[in-house]
mmCIF file of C-alpha atoms in Angstrom:
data_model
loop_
_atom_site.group_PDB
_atom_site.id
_atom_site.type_symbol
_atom_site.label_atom_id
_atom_site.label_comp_id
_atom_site.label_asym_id
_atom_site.label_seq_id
_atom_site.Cartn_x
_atom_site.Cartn_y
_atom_site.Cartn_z
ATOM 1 C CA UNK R 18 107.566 94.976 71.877
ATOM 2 C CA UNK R 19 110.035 94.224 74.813
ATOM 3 C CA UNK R 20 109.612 96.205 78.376
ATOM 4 C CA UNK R 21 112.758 99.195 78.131
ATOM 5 C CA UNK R 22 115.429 99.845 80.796
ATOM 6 C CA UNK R 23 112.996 103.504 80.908
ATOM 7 C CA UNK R 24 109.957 101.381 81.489
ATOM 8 C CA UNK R 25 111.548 98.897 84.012
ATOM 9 C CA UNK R 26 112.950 102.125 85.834
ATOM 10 C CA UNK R 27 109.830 103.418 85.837
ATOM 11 C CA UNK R 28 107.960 100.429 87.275
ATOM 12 C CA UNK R 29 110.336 100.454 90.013
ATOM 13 C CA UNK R 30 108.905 103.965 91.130
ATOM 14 C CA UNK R 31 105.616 102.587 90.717
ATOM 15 C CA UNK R 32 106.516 99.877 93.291
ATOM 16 C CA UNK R 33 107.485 102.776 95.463
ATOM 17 C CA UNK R 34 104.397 104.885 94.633
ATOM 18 C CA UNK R 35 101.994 101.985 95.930
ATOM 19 C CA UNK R 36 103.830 101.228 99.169
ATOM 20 C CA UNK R 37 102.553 104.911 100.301
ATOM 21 C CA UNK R 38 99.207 103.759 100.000
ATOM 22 C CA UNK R 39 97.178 102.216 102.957
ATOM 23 C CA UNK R 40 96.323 98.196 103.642
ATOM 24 C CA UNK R 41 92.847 97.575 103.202
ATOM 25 C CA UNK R 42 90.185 96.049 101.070
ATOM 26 C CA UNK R 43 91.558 97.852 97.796
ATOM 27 C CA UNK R 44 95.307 96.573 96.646
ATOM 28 C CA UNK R 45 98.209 99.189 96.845
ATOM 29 C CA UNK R 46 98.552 100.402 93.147
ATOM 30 C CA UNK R 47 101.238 102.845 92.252
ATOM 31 C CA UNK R 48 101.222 104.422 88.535
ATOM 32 C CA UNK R 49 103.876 105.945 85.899
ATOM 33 C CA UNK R 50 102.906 108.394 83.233
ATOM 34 C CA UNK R 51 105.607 108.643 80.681
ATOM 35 C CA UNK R 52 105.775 111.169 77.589
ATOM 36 C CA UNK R 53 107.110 109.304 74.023
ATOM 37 C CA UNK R 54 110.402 109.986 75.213
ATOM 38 C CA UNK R 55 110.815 108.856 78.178
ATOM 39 C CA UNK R 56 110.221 111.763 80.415
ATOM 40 C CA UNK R 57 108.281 110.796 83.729
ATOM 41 C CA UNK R 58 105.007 112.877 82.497
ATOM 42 C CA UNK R 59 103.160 112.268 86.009
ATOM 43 C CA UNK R 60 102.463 110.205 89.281
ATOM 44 C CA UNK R 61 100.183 108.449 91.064
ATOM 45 C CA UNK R 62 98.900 106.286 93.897
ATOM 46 C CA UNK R 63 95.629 104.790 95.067
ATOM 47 C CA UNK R 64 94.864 106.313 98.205
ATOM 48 C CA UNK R 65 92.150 104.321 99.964
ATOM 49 C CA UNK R 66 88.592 102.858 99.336
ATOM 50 C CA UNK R 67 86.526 105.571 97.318
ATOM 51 C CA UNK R 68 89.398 107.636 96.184
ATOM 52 C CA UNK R 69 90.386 107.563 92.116
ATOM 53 C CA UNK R 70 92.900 104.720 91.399
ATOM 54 C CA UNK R 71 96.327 105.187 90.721
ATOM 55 C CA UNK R 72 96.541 105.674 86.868
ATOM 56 C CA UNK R 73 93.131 108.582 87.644
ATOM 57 C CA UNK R 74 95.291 109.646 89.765
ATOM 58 C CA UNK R 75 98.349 110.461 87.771
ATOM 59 C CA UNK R 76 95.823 111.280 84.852
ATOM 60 C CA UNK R 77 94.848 114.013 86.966
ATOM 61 C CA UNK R 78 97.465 115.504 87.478
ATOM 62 C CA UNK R 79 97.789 116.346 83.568
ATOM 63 C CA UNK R 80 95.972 118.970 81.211
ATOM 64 C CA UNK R 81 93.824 117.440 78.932
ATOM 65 C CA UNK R 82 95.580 116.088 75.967
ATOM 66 C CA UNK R 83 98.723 115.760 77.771
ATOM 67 C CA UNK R 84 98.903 112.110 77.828
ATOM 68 C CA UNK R 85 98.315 111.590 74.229
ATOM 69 C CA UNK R 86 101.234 108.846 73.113
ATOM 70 C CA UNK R 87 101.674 108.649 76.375
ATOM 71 C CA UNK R 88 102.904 105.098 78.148
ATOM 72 C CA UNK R 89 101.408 104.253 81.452
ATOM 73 C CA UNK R 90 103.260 101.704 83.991
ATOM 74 C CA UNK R 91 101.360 100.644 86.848
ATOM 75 C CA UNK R 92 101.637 97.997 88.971
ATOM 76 C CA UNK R 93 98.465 96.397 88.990
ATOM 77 C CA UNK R 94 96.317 95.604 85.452
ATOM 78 C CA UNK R 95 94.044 98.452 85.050
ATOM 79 C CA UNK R 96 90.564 97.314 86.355
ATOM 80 C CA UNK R 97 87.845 97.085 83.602
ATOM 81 C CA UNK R 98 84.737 97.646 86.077
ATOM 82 C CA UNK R 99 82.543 100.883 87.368
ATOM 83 C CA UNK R 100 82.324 100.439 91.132
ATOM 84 C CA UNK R 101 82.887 103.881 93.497
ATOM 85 C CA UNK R 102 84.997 104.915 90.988
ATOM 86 C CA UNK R 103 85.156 104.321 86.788
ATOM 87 C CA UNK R 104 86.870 101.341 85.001
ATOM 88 C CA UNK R 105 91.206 102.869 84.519
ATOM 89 C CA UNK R 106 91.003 100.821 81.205
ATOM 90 C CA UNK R 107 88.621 103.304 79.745
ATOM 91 C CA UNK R 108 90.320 106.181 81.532
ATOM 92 C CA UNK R 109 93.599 105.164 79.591
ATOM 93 C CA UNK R 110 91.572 104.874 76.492
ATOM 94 C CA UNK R 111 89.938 108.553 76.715
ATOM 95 C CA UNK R 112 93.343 110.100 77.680
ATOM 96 C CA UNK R 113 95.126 109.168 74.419
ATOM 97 C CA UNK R 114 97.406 106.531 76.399
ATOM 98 C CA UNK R 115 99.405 104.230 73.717
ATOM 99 C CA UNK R 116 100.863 101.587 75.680
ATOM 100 C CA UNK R 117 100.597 100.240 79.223
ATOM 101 C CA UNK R 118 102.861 98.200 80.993
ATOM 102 C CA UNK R 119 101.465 96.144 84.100
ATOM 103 C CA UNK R 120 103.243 94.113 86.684
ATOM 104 C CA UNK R 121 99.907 91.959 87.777
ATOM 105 C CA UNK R 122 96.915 90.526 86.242
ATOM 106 C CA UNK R 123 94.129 91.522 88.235
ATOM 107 C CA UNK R 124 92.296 88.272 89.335
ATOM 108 C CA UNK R 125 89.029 89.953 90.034
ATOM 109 C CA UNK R 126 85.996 88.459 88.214
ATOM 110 C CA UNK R 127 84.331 91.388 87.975
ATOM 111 C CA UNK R 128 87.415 94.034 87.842
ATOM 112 C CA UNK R 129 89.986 92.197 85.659
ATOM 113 C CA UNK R 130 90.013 92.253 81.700
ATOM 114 C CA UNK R 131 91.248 96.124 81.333
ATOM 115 C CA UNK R 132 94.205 94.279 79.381
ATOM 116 C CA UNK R 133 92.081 92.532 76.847
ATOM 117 C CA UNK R 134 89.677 95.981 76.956
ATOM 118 C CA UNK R 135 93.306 98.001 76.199
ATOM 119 C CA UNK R 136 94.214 95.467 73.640
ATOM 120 C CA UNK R 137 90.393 95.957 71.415
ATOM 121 C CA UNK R 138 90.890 99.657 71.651
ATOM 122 C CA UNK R 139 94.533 99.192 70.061
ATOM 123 C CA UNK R 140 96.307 100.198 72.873
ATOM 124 C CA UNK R 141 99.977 98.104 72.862
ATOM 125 C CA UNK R 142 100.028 95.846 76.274
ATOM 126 C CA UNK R 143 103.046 94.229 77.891
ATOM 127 C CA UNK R 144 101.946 92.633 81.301
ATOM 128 C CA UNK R 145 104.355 90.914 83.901
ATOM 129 C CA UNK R 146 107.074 93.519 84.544
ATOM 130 C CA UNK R 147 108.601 93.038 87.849
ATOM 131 C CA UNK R 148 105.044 90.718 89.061
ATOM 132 C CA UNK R 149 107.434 89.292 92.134
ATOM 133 C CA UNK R 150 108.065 92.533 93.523
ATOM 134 C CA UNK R 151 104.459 93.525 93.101
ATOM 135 C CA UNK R 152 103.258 90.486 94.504
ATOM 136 C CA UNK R 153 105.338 91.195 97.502
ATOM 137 C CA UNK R 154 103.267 94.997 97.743
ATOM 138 C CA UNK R 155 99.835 92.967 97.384
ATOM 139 C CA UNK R 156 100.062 89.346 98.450
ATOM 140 C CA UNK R 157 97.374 89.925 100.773
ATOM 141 C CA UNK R 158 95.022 91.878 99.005
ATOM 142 C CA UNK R 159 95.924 88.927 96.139
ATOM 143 C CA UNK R 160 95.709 85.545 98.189
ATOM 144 C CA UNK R 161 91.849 87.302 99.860
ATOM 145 C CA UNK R 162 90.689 87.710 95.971
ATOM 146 C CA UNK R 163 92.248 84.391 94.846
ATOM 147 C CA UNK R 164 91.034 82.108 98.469
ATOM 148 C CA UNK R 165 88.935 84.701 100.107
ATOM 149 C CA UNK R 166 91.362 84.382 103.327
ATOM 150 C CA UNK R 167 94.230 86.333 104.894
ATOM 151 C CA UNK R 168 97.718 85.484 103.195
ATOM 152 C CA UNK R 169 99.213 83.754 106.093
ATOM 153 C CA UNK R 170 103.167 83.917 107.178
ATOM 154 C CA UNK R 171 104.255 81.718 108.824
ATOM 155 C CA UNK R 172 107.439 82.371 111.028
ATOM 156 C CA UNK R 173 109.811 80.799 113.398
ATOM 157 C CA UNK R 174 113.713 80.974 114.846
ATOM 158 C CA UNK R 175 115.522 78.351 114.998
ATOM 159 C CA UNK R 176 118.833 76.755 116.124
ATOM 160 C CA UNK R 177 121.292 75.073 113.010
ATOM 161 C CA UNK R 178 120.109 71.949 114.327
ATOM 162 C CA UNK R 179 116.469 73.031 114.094
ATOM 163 C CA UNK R 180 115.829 73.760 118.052
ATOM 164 C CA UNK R 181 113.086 76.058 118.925
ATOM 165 C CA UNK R 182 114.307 76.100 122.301
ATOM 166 C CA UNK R 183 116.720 74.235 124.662
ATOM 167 C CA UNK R 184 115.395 71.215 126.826
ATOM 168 C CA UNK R 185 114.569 73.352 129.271
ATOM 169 C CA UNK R 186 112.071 75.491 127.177
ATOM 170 C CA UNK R 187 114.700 78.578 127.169
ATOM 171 C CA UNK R 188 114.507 80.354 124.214
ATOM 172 C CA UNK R 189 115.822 84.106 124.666
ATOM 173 C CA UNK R 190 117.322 84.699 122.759
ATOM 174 C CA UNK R 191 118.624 82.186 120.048
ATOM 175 C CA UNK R 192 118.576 84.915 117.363
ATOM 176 C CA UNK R 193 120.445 88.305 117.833
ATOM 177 C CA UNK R 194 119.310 91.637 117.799
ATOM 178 C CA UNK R 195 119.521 92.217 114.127
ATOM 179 C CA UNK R 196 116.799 89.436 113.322
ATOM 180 C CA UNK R 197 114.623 90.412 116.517
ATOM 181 C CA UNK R 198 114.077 93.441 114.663
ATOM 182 C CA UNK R 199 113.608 92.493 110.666
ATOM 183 C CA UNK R 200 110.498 90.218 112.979
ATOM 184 C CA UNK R 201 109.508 93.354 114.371
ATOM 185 C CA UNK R 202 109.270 95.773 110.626
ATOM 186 C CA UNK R 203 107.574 92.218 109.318
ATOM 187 C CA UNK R 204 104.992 92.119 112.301
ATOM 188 C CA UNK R 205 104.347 95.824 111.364
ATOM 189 C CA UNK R 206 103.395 95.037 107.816
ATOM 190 C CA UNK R 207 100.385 92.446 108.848
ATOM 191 C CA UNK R 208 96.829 92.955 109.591
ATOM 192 C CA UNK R 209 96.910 90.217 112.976
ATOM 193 C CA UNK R 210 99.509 88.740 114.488
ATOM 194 C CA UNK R 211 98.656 84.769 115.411
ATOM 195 C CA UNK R 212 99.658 83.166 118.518
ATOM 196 C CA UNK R 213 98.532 79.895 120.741
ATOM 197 C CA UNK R 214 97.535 80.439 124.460
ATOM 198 C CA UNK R 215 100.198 78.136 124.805
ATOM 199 C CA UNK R 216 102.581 80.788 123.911
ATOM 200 C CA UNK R 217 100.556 83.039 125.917
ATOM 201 C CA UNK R 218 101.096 81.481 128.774
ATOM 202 C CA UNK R 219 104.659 80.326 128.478
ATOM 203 C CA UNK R 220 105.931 83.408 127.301
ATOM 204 C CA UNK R 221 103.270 86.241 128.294
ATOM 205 C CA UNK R 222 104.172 88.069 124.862
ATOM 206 C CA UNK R 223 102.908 91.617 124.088
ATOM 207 C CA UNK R 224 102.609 91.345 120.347
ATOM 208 C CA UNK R 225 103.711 94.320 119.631
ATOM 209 C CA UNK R 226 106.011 95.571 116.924
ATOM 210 C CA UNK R 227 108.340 98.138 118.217
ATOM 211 C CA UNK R 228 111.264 99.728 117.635
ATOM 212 C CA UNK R 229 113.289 99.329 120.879
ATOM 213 C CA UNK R 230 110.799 100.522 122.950
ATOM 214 C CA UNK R 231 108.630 102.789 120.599
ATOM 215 C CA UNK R 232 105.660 101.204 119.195
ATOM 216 C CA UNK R 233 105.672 101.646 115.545
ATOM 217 C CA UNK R 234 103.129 103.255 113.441
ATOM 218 C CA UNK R 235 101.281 100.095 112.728
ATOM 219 C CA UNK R 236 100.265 97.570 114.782
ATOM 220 C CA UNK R 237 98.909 94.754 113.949
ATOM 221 C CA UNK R 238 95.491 93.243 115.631
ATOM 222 C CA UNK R 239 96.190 90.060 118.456
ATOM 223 C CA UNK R 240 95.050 86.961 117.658
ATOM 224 C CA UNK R 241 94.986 83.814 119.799
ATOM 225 C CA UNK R 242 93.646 80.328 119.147
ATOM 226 C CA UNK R 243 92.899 77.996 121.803
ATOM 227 C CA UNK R 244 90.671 76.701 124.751
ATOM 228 C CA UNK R 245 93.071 77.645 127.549
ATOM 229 C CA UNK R 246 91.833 80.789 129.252
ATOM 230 C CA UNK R 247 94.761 84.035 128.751
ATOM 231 C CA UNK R 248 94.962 85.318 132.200
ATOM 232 C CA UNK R 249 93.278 88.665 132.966
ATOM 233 C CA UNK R 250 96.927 90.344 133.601
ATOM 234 C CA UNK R 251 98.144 88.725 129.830
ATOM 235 C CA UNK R 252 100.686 90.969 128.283
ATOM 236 C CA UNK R 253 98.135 90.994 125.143
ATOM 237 C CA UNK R 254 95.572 92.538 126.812
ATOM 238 C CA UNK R 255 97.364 95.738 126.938
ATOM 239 C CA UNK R 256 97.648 95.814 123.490
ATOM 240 C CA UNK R 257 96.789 99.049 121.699
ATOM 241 C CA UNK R 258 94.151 96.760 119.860
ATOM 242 C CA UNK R 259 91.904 94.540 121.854
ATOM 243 C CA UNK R 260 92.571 90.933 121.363
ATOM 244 C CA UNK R 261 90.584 88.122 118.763
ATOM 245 C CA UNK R 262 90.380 85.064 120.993
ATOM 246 C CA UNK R 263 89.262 82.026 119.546
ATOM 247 C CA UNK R 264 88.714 78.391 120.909
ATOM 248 C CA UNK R 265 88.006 76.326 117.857
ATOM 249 C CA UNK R 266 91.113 74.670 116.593
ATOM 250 C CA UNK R 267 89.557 75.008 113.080
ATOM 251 C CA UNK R 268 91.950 77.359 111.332
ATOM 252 C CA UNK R 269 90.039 77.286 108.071
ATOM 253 C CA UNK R 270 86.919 79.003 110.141
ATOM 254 C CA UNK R 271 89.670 81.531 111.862
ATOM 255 C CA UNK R 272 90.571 82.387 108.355
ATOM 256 C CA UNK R 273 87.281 82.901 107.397
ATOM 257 C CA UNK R 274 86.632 84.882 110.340
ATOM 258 C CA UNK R 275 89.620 87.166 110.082
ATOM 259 C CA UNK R 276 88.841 87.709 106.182
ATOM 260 C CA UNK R 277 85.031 89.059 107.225
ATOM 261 C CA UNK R 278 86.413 91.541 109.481
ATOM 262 C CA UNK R 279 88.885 92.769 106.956
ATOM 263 C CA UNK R 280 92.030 91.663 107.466
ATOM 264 C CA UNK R 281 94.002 90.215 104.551
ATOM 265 C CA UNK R 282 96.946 89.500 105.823
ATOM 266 C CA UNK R 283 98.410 87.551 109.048
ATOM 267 C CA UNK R 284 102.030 86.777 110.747
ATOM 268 C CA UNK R 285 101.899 83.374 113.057
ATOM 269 C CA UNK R 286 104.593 83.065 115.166
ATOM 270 C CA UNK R 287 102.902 81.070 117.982
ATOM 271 C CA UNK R 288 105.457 78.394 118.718
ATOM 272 C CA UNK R 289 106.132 74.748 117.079
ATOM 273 C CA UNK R 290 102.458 73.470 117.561
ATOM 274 C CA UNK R 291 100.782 76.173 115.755
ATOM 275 C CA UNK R 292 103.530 76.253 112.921
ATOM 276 C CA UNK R 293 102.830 72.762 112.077
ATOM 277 C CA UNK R 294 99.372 73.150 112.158
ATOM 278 C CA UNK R 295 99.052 75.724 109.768
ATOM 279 C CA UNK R 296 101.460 73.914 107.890
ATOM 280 C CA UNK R 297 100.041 70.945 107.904
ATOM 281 C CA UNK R 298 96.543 72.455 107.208
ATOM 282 C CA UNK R 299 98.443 73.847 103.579
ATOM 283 C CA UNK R 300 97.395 77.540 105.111
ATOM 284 C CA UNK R 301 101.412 78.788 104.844
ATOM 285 C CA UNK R 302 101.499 81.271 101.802
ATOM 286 C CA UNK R 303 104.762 82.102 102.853
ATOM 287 C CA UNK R 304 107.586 80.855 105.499
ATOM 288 C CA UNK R 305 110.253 82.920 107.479
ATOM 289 C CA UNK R 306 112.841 81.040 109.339
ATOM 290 C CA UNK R 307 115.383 82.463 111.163
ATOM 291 C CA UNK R 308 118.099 80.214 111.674
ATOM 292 C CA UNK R 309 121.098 80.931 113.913
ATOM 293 C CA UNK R 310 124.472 79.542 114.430
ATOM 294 C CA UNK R 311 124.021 77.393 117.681
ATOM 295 C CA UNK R 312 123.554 73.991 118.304
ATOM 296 C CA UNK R 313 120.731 72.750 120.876
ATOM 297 C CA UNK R 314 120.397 69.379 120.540
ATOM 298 C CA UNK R 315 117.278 68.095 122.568
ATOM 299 C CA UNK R 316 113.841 67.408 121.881
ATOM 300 C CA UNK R 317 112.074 71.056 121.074
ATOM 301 C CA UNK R 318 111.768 70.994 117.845
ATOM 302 C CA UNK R 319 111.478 74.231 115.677
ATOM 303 C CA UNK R 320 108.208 71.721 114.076
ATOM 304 C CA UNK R 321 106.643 69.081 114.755
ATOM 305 C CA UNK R 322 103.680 66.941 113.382
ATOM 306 C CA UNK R 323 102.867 68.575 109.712
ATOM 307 C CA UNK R 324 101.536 65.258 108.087
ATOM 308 C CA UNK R 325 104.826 63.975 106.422
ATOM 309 C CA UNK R 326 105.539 60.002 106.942
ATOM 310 C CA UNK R 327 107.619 59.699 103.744
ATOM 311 C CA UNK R 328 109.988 61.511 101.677
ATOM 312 C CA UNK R 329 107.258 61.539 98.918
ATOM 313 C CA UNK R 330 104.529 63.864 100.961
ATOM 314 C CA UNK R 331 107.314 66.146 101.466
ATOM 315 C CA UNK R 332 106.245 70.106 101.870
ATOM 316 C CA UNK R 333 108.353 71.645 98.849
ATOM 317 C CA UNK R 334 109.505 74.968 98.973
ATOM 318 C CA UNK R 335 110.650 77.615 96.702
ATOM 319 C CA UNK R 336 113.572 79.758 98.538
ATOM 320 C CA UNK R 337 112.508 83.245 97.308
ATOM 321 C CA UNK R 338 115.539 84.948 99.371
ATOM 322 C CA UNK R 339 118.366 84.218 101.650
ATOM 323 C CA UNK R 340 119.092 87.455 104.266
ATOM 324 C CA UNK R 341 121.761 87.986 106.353
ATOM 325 C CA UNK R 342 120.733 89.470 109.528
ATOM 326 C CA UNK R 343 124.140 89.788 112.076
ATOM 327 C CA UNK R 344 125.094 86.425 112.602
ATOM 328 C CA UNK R 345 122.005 85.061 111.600
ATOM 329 C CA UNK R 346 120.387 83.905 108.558
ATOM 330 C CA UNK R 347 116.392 84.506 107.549
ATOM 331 C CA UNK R 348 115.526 81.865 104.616
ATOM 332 C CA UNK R 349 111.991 83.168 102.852
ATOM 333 C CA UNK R 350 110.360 80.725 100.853
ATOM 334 C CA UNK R 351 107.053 79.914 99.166
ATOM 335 C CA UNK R 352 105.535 76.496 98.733
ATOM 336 C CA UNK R 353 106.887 75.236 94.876
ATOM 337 C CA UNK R 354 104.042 75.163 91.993
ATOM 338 C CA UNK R 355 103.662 71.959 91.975
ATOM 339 C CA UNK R 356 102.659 71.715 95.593
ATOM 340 C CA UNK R 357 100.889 75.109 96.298
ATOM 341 C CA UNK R 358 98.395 75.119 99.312
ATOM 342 C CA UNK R 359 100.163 72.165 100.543
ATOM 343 C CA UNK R 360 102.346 73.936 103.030
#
């Protein structure tokens, strides 16, 4: 049985539903009740570590017996495990629930399998409604279950001729005003923000994401690799959370570091040399480049050495969405299936 234009609608509000839940170490799960004929029955949203998931949560929000030939859409699979709270499968079960739709299979060892569960208790299943817009909602949560490390962005603005800066090291601003702040909304959606003390140093950033001049609600924790000492007076040291420094150049143990203290998600936008390494090191879940319409010419590259000598080792990329910003154009891509992990 095909996914409905009612169903699809109401996945969308699920989408919407999970957004208003917090980052963390539980994914962002939104849930859709609907009655037999379409009628939006109830809501729901996981609200943080401990609290009842999102299809509990719209379950409870109903008398008993009221979602009885009921359809639930939610955004994630519903779990099949008891940990803080009990397995949604069985929850769906009890309630009288007929059919669930589900954007995401839930790659958990322990917590995935409510579909096959659903299935045996002859509950009708349609999974993969919508998963790229999910994915978008939990791609951290997602790449920390799947490689038990941060998803990593990596970002970078650029000239048409692929500049980074003029010859001189200028480089404010080649981008306007409109694409200065999409990076700011994006740096407010990460755990860390990842820069070299070379761009320390050279720029004295504050790695902040702001509004103008109002810090936003979220901000995300400073990181900086390297073995250059950041001066006592650094920009980043008044940020409102202390600074990660780290000298190793091993970004594999920075990962791993930066996983253990929770955060699944990072933004790196610490110049060409830090780019490339990620890049090179197939860390780059995802790339932003902002590209604007001036020519530079010169020798600062936008990247540099990322471990291509032929056409053949090529980093291939899927281009999930072009976005005009002003004058300027953001390109958002993904490394292609047949090369993931290698950007």
């Amino acid at each position: 049985m095909a996914v409905n234009e009612t169903e699809r609608e109401a996945m969308s509000r699920a989408l919407a539903l999970a957004a208003l839940g917090p980052r963390g170490v539980n994914p962002q799960v939104g849930a859709v009740i609907l009655s037999p004929d379409g009628t939006i029955l109830a809501e729901g949203w996981h609200h943080g570590a401990g609290t009842p998931h999102a299809e509990v949560d719209a379950l409870s929000k109903l008398a008993p017996g009221a979602a009885r030939g009921a359809t639930a859409v939610v955004t994630l699979e519903p779990c099949n495990h008891t940990g803080r709270t009990g397995p949604c499968a069985l929850a769906l079960i009890e309630a009288g629930v007929t059919r669930v739709v589900y954007a995401l299979d839930d790659p958990g060892a322990v917590s995935g399998g409510g579909a096959e569960r659903l299935r045996a208790a002859g509950v009708s299943v349609e999974a993969g409604e919508q998963a790229d817009a999910a994915h978008v909602v939990i791609d951290g949560w997602l790449t920390a279950q799947r490689l038990g490390r941060p998803h990593v962005t990596v970002k970078w603005a650029q000239s048409l001729d692929g500049r980074a800066a003029a010859d001189d090291g200028s480089s404010q601003w080649i981008t306007g005003p409109a694409a200065r702040a999409d990076v700011h909304r994006r740096r407010a959606a990460a755990d860390a923000i990842v820069v070299g003390t070379g761009t320390v140093l050279a720029d004295d950033p504050a790695l902040t994401a702001r509004d103008g001049d109002t810090l936003l609600p979220h901000q995300p924790v400073p990181v900086v690799i390297g073995s250059r000492p950041t001066p006592p007076d650094a920009a980043v040291r008044r940020h409102p959370h202390a600074p990660l420094f780290f000298e190793a150049h091993d970004l594999h143990a920075v990962l791993g570091d930066l996983h253990g203290r929770g955060i699944q998600s990072v933004f790196v936008e610490g110049g060409p040399t830090l780019a490339s390494a990620f890049i090179a090191a197939g860390l780059a879940d995802r790339v932003l480049a902002y590209v604007a319409p001036v020519l530079l010419g010169g020798s600062r590259l936008a990247l540099t050495d990322i471990g291509v000598s032929s056409i053949g080792d090529a980093h291939r990329l899927t281009i999930d969405e072009w976005v005009p910003l002003g004058a300027d154009l953001l390109a958002i891509a993904h490394p292609t299936a047949s090369s993931e992990g290698a950007v």
